[in-house]
């Protein structure tokens, strides 16, 4: 979640909510397994899969990725030995077609995961000033509540997205979503654009990994000191072998939000660090994405899930907020975003927003921005451009 400073605005009272138990019950999809095993989009044409082979302990980068790195003057042999830590501007791949993410087995160990900092960026007052003509009054804060454990029984599709940035290990949240072209065998994860790409001033982040049901039993930091990796990552680590975000985020996203904020969404295609089953088969759950972009006035209740990591949270536990959404606009020239009252902090970025449609829970947005006092969250509407990005990912990479 990127923080934003906003001018004082009138708060509305708490609106009528869908009963928490109703949304929770719809979301509580029991897992069947537990164990590691175009024009408007920035998807580009994926090259060879970014998974890797291990030959007598030596990491082998697939030819497609090796060729891509060489094109940019990157030392292929040194990449997995630490060369990826070179964030020189000329070597920081930024174009949509240049995403590379070779697996470095064993990189994301429990201690490194716990050291990851929230992906939190500050918007300027000017950028964050809401156009009150299309923004509803600021919502009253909704205290985030802890999700019930075990997570794989109560919120199976939700997890954490880890990645490396120039500042070091970082973390967001993400959601397993269905693959329309490969029913029952999805390897797709929905998150925020700023969790995969730095925007106009940077490039693709590196070593992107999704960990579903992270810390499944919500153990404390002390209890996790000598924890088995399976307690931290019950389904293992899932490396992104392709990522897509909007052109608007790549070109206009920035540390101060920029024009890309209303298009701050991304989809990952992932593969297990070990094993062969799909993510959906392994986790036992995935959610449909609602691309109808319904008006906030048409939605009675919406819930945001994620792993807030900035104080007073520590990123070890999953939380959720339920509220009736309002409208939020950064500029009359940009699409209106959804906004709900919520006290979740940085680290919840990219976490799914869900609503119930005809008894089925669907992903309708993701956490993008919020104020520095952590009283509300805002997320993008997912319309036709988001649908094209998703379908291109499904058709090009789904099923692999």
Short mmCIF file of N, CA and C in Angstrom, two decimals, residues 59-197:
data_model
loop_
_atom_site.label_atom_id
_atom_site.label_comp_id
_atom_site.label_asym_id
_atom_site.label_seq_id
_atom_site.Cartn_x
_atom_site.Cartn_y
_atom_site.Cartn_z
N UNK A 59 23.22 -23.68 -11.08
CA UNK A 59 21.98 -23.13 -11.62
C UNK A 59 22.11 -22.95 -13.12
N UNK A 60 21.14 -23.43 -13.87
CA UNK A 60 21.14 -23.27 -15.31
C UNK A 60 19.99 -22.36 -15.70
N UNK A 61 20.28 -21.21 -16.31
CA UNK A 61 19.24 -20.30 -16.75
C UNK A 61 18.78 -20.72 -18.14
N UNK A 62 17.48 -20.87 -18.37
CA UNK A 62 16.99 -21.26 -19.69
C UNK A 62 17.49 -20.34 -20.79
N UNK A 63 17.63 -20.90 -21.98
CA UNK A 63 18.21 -20.15 -23.10
C UNK A 63 17.47 -18.86 -23.39
N UNK A 64 16.12 -18.90 -23.33
CA UNK A 64 15.33 -17.71 -23.63
C UNK A 64 15.66 -16.56 -22.71
N UNK A 65 15.80 -16.86 -21.42
CA UNK A 65 16.12 -15.83 -20.44
C UNK A 65 17.57 -15.40 -20.59
N UNK A 66 18.45 -16.37 -20.80
CA UNK A 66 19.87 -16.06 -20.97
C UNK A 66 20.08 -15.09 -22.13
N UNK A 67 19.40 -15.34 -23.24
CA UNK A 67 19.53 -14.47 -24.41
C UNK A 67 19.02 -13.06 -24.09
N UNK A 68 17.93 -12.99 -23.33
CA UNK A 68 17.35 -11.69 -23.00
C UNK A 68 18.29 -10.88 -22.11
N UNK A 69 18.92 -11.57 -21.15
CA UNK A 69 19.86 -10.88 -20.28
C UNK A 69 21.07 -10.38 -21.07
N UNK A 70 21.55 -11.22 -21.97
CA UNK A 70 22.72 -10.85 -22.77
C UNK A 70 22.44 -9.62 -23.63
N UNK A 71 21.19 -9.52 -24.13
CA UNK A 71 20.82 -8.37 -24.95
C UNK A 71 21.05 -7.06 -24.21
N UNK A 72 20.94 -7.11 -22.89
CA UNK A 72 21.08 -5.90 -22.08
C UNK A 72 22.45 -5.83 -21.40
N UNK A 73 23.38 -6.64 -21.86
CA UNK A 73 24.73 -6.58 -21.32
C UNK A 73 24.87 -7.13 -19.92
N UNK A 74 23.97 -8.03 -19.56
CA UNK A 74 24.00 -8.60 -18.22
C UNK A 74 24.78 -9.90 -18.22
N UNK A 75 25.66 -10.08 -17.27
CA UNK A 75 26.47 -11.28 -17.14
C UNK A 75 25.60 -12.44 -16.68
N UNK A 76 25.26 -13.33 -17.61
CA UNK A 76 24.35 -14.43 -17.32
C UNK A 76 24.90 -15.34 -16.23
N UNK A 77 26.19 -15.65 -16.32
CA UNK A 77 26.77 -16.58 -15.36
C UNK A 77 26.75 -16.04 -13.94
N UNK A 78 26.77 -14.73 -13.81
CA UNK A 78 26.82 -14.13 -12.48
C UNK A 78 25.44 -13.82 -11.90
N UNK A 79 24.41 -13.92 -12.72
CA UNK A 79 23.07 -13.49 -12.27
C UNK A 79 22.63 -14.19 -10.99
N UNK A 80 22.59 -15.52 -11.01
CA UNK A 80 22.09 -16.24 -9.85
C UNK A 80 23.11 -16.32 -8.73
N UNK A 81 24.35 -15.92 -9.01
CA UNK A 81 25.37 -15.90 -7.97
C UNK A 81 25.39 -14.56 -7.25
N UNK A 82 24.41 -13.71 -7.58
CA UNK A 82 24.32 -12.40 -6.93
C UNK A 82 24.33 -11.25 -7.91
N UNK A 83 24.51 -11.54 -9.20
CA UNK A 83 24.52 -10.48 -10.20
C UNK A 83 23.20 -9.74 -10.28
N UNK A 84 22.10 -10.40 -9.85
CA UNK A 84 20.79 -9.75 -9.87
C UNK A 84 20.75 -8.54 -8.94
N UNK A 85 21.71 -8.43 -8.04
CA UNK A 85 21.74 -7.31 -7.10
C UNK A 85 22.23 -6.02 -7.74
N UNK A 86 22.69 -6.09 -8.98
CA UNK A 86 23.15 -4.90 -9.69
C UNK A 86 21.94 -4.17 -10.27
N UNK A 87 21.60 -3.03 -9.65
CA UNK A 87 20.42 -2.27 -10.07
C UNK A 87 20.82 -1.07 -10.94
N UNK A 88 21.98 -1.17 -11.61
CA UNK A 88 22.38 -0.11 -12.52
C UNK A 88 21.25 0.18 -13.50
N UNK A 89 20.97 1.45 -13.71
CA UNK A 89 19.84 1.85 -14.54
C UNK A 89 19.85 1.18 -15.90
N UNK A 90 21.02 1.02 -16.49
CA UNK A 90 21.12 0.43 -17.82
C UNK A 90 20.83 -1.07 -17.81
N UNK A 91 20.89 -1.66 -16.64
CA UNK A 91 20.66 -3.11 -16.55
C UNK A 91 19.35 -3.45 -15.83
N UNK A 92 18.61 -2.42 -15.46
CA UNK A 92 17.32 -2.65 -14.79
C UNK A 92 16.25 -2.73 -15.87
N UNK A 93 15.87 -3.94 -16.24
CA UNK A 93 14.92 -4.14 -17.33
C UNK A 93 13.57 -3.54 -16.97
N UNK A 94 13.01 -2.74 -17.88
CA UNK A 94 11.78 -2.02 -17.56
C UNK A 94 10.66 -2.24 -18.55
N UNK A 95 10.96 -2.56 -19.80
CA UNK A 95 9.90 -2.71 -20.79
C UNK A 95 9.07 -3.96 -20.51
N UNK A 96 7.82 -3.93 -20.96
CA UNK A 96 6.89 -5.02 -20.68
C UNK A 96 7.43 -6.37 -21.13
N UNK A 97 8.10 -6.37 -22.28
CA UNK A 97 8.58 -7.62 -22.86
C UNK A 97 9.83 -8.16 -22.19
N UNK A 98 10.41 -7.40 -21.27
CA UNK A 98 11.71 -7.76 -20.71
C UNK A 98 11.66 -8.36 -19.31
N UNK A 99 10.51 -8.79 -18.86
CA UNK A 99 10.44 -9.41 -17.53
C UNK A 99 11.24 -10.71 -17.51
N UNK A 100 12.13 -10.85 -16.54
CA UNK A 100 12.86 -12.10 -16.32
C UNK A 100 12.89 -12.38 -14.82
N UNK A 101 12.75 -13.66 -14.47
CA UNK A 101 12.69 -14.00 -13.04
C UNK A 101 13.14 -15.44 -12.82
N UNK A 102 14.39 -15.77 -13.19
CA UNK A 102 14.84 -17.16 -13.02
C UNK A 102 14.82 -17.59 -11.56
N UNK A 103 14.43 -18.82 -11.35
CA UNK A 103 14.34 -19.37 -9.99
C UNK A 103 15.74 -19.46 -9.37
N UNK A 104 15.86 -18.97 -8.15
CA UNK A 104 17.07 -19.16 -7.36
C UNK A 104 16.63 -19.97 -6.13
N UNK A 105 16.74 -21.25 -6.27
CA UNK A 105 16.22 -22.14 -5.23
C UNK A 105 16.90 -21.87 -3.89
N UNK A 106 16.07 -21.78 -2.86
CA UNK A 106 16.57 -21.56 -1.51
C UNK A 106 16.79 -20.10 -1.16
N UNK A 107 16.56 -19.18 -2.09
CA UNK A 107 16.77 -17.76 -1.80
C UNK A 107 15.82 -17.25 -0.73
N UNK A 108 14.54 -17.61 -0.88
CA UNK A 108 13.53 -17.10 0.04
C UNK A 108 13.34 -18.04 1.22
N UNK A 109 14.29 -17.99 2.13
CA UNK A 109 14.19 -18.76 3.36
C UNK A 109 13.37 -17.97 4.38
N UNK A 110 12.84 -18.65 5.42
CA UNK A 110 11.97 -17.97 6.40
C UNK A 110 12.53 -16.67 6.95
N UNK A 111 13.82 -16.65 7.29
CA UNK A 111 14.38 -15.44 7.88
C UNK A 111 14.40 -14.29 6.87
N UNK A 112 14.67 -14.62 5.59
CA UNK A 112 14.69 -13.57 4.58
C UNK A 112 13.29 -13.04 4.33
N UNK A 113 12.30 -13.93 4.39
CA UNK A 113 10.91 -13.50 4.25
C UNK A 113 10.53 -12.53 5.36
N UNK A 114 10.94 -12.87 6.59
CA UNK A 114 10.58 -12.01 7.73
C UNK A 114 11.28 -10.66 7.66
N UNK A 115 12.40 -10.58 6.96
CA UNK A 115 13.14 -9.33 6.86
C UNK A 115 12.59 -8.40 5.79
N UNK A 116 11.69 -8.90 4.94
CA UNK A 116 11.17 -8.10 3.83
C UNK A 116 10.34 -6.93 4.35
N UNK A 117 10.55 -5.76 3.75
CA UNK A 117 9.84 -4.56 4.15
C UNK A 117 8.62 -4.33 3.26
N UNK A 118 7.63 -3.67 3.83
CA UNK A 118 6.41 -3.40 3.08
C UNK A 118 6.69 -2.49 1.89
N UNK A 119 5.97 -2.73 0.80
CA UNK A 119 6.10 -1.88 -0.39
C UNK A 119 5.25 -0.64 -0.16
N UNK A 120 5.84 0.37 0.46
CA UNK A 120 5.10 1.55 0.90
C UNK A 120 5.71 2.79 0.28
N UNK A 121 4.93 3.51 -0.52
CA UNK A 121 5.43 4.72 -1.17
C UNK A 121 4.49 5.88 -0.84
N UNK A 122 5.04 7.07 -0.78
CA UNK A 122 4.28 8.24 -0.37
C UNK A 122 3.88 9.10 -1.57
N UNK A 123 2.60 9.42 -1.66
CA UNK A 123 2.11 10.32 -2.68
C UNK A 123 2.19 11.76 -2.18
N UNK A 124 2.45 12.69 -3.08
CA UNK A 124 2.47 14.09 -2.67
C UNK A 124 1.06 14.57 -2.38
N UNK A 125 0.95 15.64 -1.63
CA UNK A 125 -0.36 16.20 -1.31
C UNK A 125 -1.08 16.60 -2.60
N UNK A 126 -0.32 17.14 -3.54
CA UNK A 126 -0.93 17.56 -4.80
C UNK A 126 -1.51 16.38 -5.55
N UNK A 127 -0.73 15.29 -5.66
CA UNK A 127 -1.20 14.12 -6.38
C UNK A 127 -2.38 13.46 -5.68
N UNK A 128 -2.39 13.53 -4.36
CA UNK A 128 -3.40 12.80 -3.60
C UNK A 128 -4.67 13.60 -3.36
N UNK A 129 -4.66 14.89 -3.67
CA UNK A 129 -5.84 15.71 -3.41
C UNK A 129 -7.02 15.20 -4.23
N UNK A 130 -8.04 14.74 -3.54
CA UNK A 130 -9.18 14.15 -4.23
C UNK A 130 -10.04 15.22 -4.89
N UNK A 131 -10.52 14.92 -6.07
CA UNK A 131 -11.47 15.78 -6.73
C UNK A 131 -12.84 15.52 -6.11
N UNK A 132 -13.31 16.43 -5.26
CA UNK A 132 -14.51 16.16 -4.48
C UNK A 132 -15.77 16.07 -5.33
N UNK A 133 -15.65 16.43 -6.63
CA UNK A 133 -16.82 16.28 -7.48
C UNK A 133 -17.19 14.84 -7.72
N UNK A 134 -16.20 13.92 -7.67
CA UNK A 134 -16.48 12.52 -7.93
C UNK A 134 -16.04 11.62 -6.78
N UNK A 135 -15.53 12.21 -5.70
CA UNK A 135 -15.14 11.42 -4.53
C UNK A 135 -16.19 11.54 -3.44
N UNK A 136 -16.50 10.42 -2.83
CA UNK A 136 -17.42 10.44 -1.69
C UNK A 136 -16.66 10.89 -0.45
N UNK A 137 -17.39 11.31 0.61
CA UNK A 137 -16.72 11.71 1.85
C UNK A 137 -15.81 10.60 2.37
N UNK A 138 -14.76 11.00 3.05
CA UNK A 138 -13.81 10.04 3.59
C UNK A 138 -14.51 9.06 4.53
N UNK A 139 -14.28 7.77 4.37
CA UNK A 139 -14.97 6.79 5.22
C UNK A 139 -14.44 6.78 6.64
N UNK A 140 -15.28 6.37 7.55
CA UNK A 140 -14.84 6.17 8.93
C UNK A 140 -13.90 4.97 8.97
N UNK A 141 -12.88 5.00 9.81
CA UNK A 141 -11.94 3.87 9.88
C UNK A 141 -12.65 2.58 10.28
N UNK A 142 -12.27 1.50 9.64
CA UNK A 142 -12.74 0.16 10.00
C UNK A 142 -11.55 -0.61 10.54
N UNK A 143 -11.62 -1.04 11.77
CA UNK A 143 -10.51 -1.76 12.39
C UNK A 143 -10.33 -3.12 11.72
N UNK A 144 -9.13 -3.37 11.22
CA UNK A 144 -8.85 -4.65 10.58
C UNK A 144 -8.94 -5.77 11.61
N UNK A 145 -9.53 -6.88 11.21
CA UNK A 145 -9.67 -8.03 12.11
C UNK A 145 -8.85 -9.19 11.59
N UNK A 146 -8.31 -9.96 12.51
CA UNK A 146 -7.46 -11.09 12.13
C UNK A 146 -8.29 -12.20 11.50
N UNK A 147 -7.77 -12.79 10.43
CA UNK A 147 -8.44 -13.92 9.80
C UNK A 147 -8.31 -15.15 10.70
N UNK A 148 -9.31 -16.01 10.63
CA UNK A 148 -9.29 -17.24 11.41
C UNK A 148 -8.24 -18.19 10.86
N UNK A 149 -7.70 -19.00 11.73
CA UNK A 149 -6.73 -20.01 11.31
C UNK A 149 -7.37 -21.39 11.36
N UNK A 150 -6.84 -22.35 10.62
CA UNK A 150 -5.74 -22.21 9.66
C UNK A 150 -6.20 -21.46 8.41
N UNK A 151 -5.30 -20.69 7.84
CA UNK A 151 -5.66 -19.88 6.68
C UNK A 151 -6.09 -20.73 5.50
N UNK A 152 -5.51 -21.92 5.37
CA UNK A 152 -5.85 -22.73 4.20
C UNK A 152 -7.29 -23.22 4.23
N UNK A 153 -7.95 -23.08 5.38
CA UNK A 153 -9.36 -23.44 5.46
C UNK A 153 -10.27 -22.22 5.41
N UNK A 154 -9.77 -21.06 5.75
CA UNK A 154 -10.61 -19.87 5.85
C UNK A 154 -10.37 -18.82 4.78
N UNK A 155 -9.18 -18.80 4.20
CA UNK A 155 -8.88 -17.84 3.13
C UNK A 155 -7.79 -18.42 2.24
N UNK A 156 -8.05 -19.60 1.72
CA UNK A 156 -7.04 -20.35 0.99
C UNK A 156 -6.38 -19.60 -0.17
N UNK A 157 -7.12 -18.77 -0.93
CA UNK A 157 -6.47 -18.13 -2.09
C UNK A 157 -5.51 -17.00 -1.73
N UNK A 158 -5.48 -16.54 -0.48
CA UNK A 158 -4.71 -15.36 -0.11
C UNK A 158 -3.29 -15.74 0.32
N UNK A 159 -2.31 -14.91 -0.06
CA UNK A 159 -0.93 -15.18 0.33
C UNK A 159 -0.09 -13.92 0.24
N UNK A 160 1.23 -14.10 0.33
CA UNK A 160 2.17 -12.98 0.28
C UNK A 160 3.00 -13.04 -0.99
N UNK A 161 3.32 -11.87 -1.53
CA UNK A 161 4.19 -11.74 -2.70
C UNK A 161 5.51 -11.13 -2.22
N UNK A 162 6.59 -11.87 -2.36
CA UNK A 162 7.92 -11.38 -1.98
C UNK A 162 8.69 -11.01 -3.24
N UNK A 163 9.54 -9.99 -3.13
CA UNK A 163 10.37 -9.61 -4.27
C UNK A 163 11.55 -8.78 -3.78
N UNK A 164 12.52 -8.62 -4.66
CA UNK A 164 13.68 -7.78 -4.34
C UNK A 164 13.59 -6.48 -5.13
N UNK A 165 13.87 -5.38 -4.45
CA UNK A 165 13.91 -4.05 -5.04
C UNK A 165 15.28 -3.47 -4.78
N UNK A 166 15.61 -2.31 -5.34
CA UNK A 166 16.91 -1.71 -5.05
C UNK A 166 17.13 -1.43 -3.57
N UNK A 167 16.04 -1.29 -2.81
CA UNK A 167 16.15 -1.04 -1.38
C UNK A 167 16.27 -2.32 -0.56
N UNK A 168 16.12 -3.49 -1.18
CA UNK A 168 16.22 -4.75 -0.47
C UNK A 168 14.96 -5.59 -0.59
N UNK A 169 14.86 -6.68 0.19
CA UNK A 169 13.69 -7.55 0.13
C UNK A 169 12.42 -6.77 0.50
N UNK A 170 11.35 -7.00 -0.25
CA UNK A 170 10.09 -6.31 -0.02
C UNK A 170 8.93 -7.30 -0.10
N UNK A 171 7.75 -6.85 0.35
CA UNK A 171 6.62 -7.76 0.44
C UNK A 171 5.31 -7.05 0.13
N UNK A 172 4.42 -7.77 -0.52
CA UNK A 172 3.05 -7.35 -0.80
C UNK A 172 2.13 -8.53 -0.48
N UNK A 173 0.89 -8.42 -0.90
CA UNK A 173 -0.07 -9.51 -0.76
C UNK A 173 -0.61 -9.87 -2.14
N UNK A 174 -1.21 -11.05 -2.26
CA UNK A 174 -1.76 -11.48 -3.54
C UNK A 174 -2.84 -12.51 -3.36
N UNK A 175 -3.51 -12.86 -4.47
CA UNK A 175 -4.65 -13.77 -4.44
C UNK A 175 -4.60 -14.74 -5.62
N UNK A 176 -4.84 -16.01 -5.37
CA UNK A 176 -4.95 -17.00 -6.43
C UNK A 176 -6.28 -16.78 -7.16
N UNK A 177 -6.21 -16.56 -8.48
CA UNK A 177 -7.42 -16.36 -9.26
C UNK A 177 -7.56 -17.47 -10.31
N UNK A 178 -8.78 -17.71 -10.73
CA UNK A 178 -9.04 -18.76 -11.71
C UNK A 178 -8.48 -18.39 -13.07
N UNK A 179 -8.19 -19.41 -13.85
CA UNK A 179 -7.71 -19.26 -15.21
C UNK A 179 -8.84 -19.70 -16.13
N UNK A 180 -9.46 -18.76 -16.81
CA UNK A 180 -10.65 -19.05 -17.59
C UNK A 180 -10.40 -20.10 -18.67
N UNK A 181 -9.17 -20.18 -19.17
CA UNK A 181 -8.86 -21.13 -20.24
C UNK A 181 -8.31 -22.46 -19.73
N UNK A 182 -8.10 -22.55 -18.41
CA UNK A 182 -7.57 -23.79 -17.83
C UNK A 182 -8.27 -24.03 -16.49
N UNK A 183 -9.57 -24.33 -16.54
CA UNK A 183 -10.36 -24.49 -15.32
C UNK A 183 -9.81 -25.57 -14.40
N UNK A 184 -9.73 -25.22 -13.14
CA UNK A 184 -9.26 -26.18 -12.13
C UNK A 184 -7.75 -26.29 -12.05
N UNK A 185 -7.01 -25.63 -12.96
CA UNK A 185 -5.55 -25.78 -12.98
C UNK A 185 -4.86 -24.43 -13.14
N UNK A 186 -5.36 -23.44 -12.44
CA UNK A 186 -4.81 -22.09 -12.56
C UNK A 186 -3.44 -21.97 -11.90
N UNK A 187 -2.59 -21.19 -12.52
CA UNK A 187 -1.31 -20.78 -11.94
C UNK A 187 -1.21 -19.25 -11.92
N UNK A 188 -2.35 -18.58 -11.80
CA UNK A 188 -2.40 -17.13 -11.87
C UNK A 188 -2.60 -16.50 -10.49
N UNK A 189 -1.89 -15.40 -10.26
CA UNK A 189 -1.97 -14.66 -9.00
C UNK A 189 -2.21 -13.20 -9.31
N UNK A 190 -3.20 -12.60 -8.63
CA UNK A 190 -3.51 -11.19 -8.81
C UNK A 190 -2.84 -10.37 -7.71
N UNK A 191 -2.26 -9.23 -8.08
CA UNK A 191 -1.63 -8.34 -7.09
C UNK A 191 -1.64 -6.93 -7.64
N UNK A 192 -0.86 -6.03 -7.04
CA UNK A 192 -0.79 -4.63 -7.49
C UNK A 192 0.37 -4.42 -8.45
N UNK A 193 0.23 -3.47 -9.36
CA UNK A 193 1.31 -3.16 -10.29
C UNK A 193 2.57 -2.72 -9.58
N UNK A 194 2.43 -1.95 -8.48
CA UNK A 194 3.63 -1.45 -7.81
C UNK A 194 4.32 -2.53 -7.00
N UNK A 195 3.76 -3.75 -7.00
CA UNK A 195 4.41 -4.89 -6.35
C UNK A 195 5.27 -5.68 -7.33
N UNK A 196 5.21 -5.33 -8.61
CA UNK A 196 6.01 -6.04 -9.61
C UNK A 196 6.90 -5.12 -10.43
N UNK A 197 6.55 -3.83 -10.51
CA UNK A 197 7.28 -2.89 -11.37
C UNK A 197 7.33 -1.53 -10.68
#
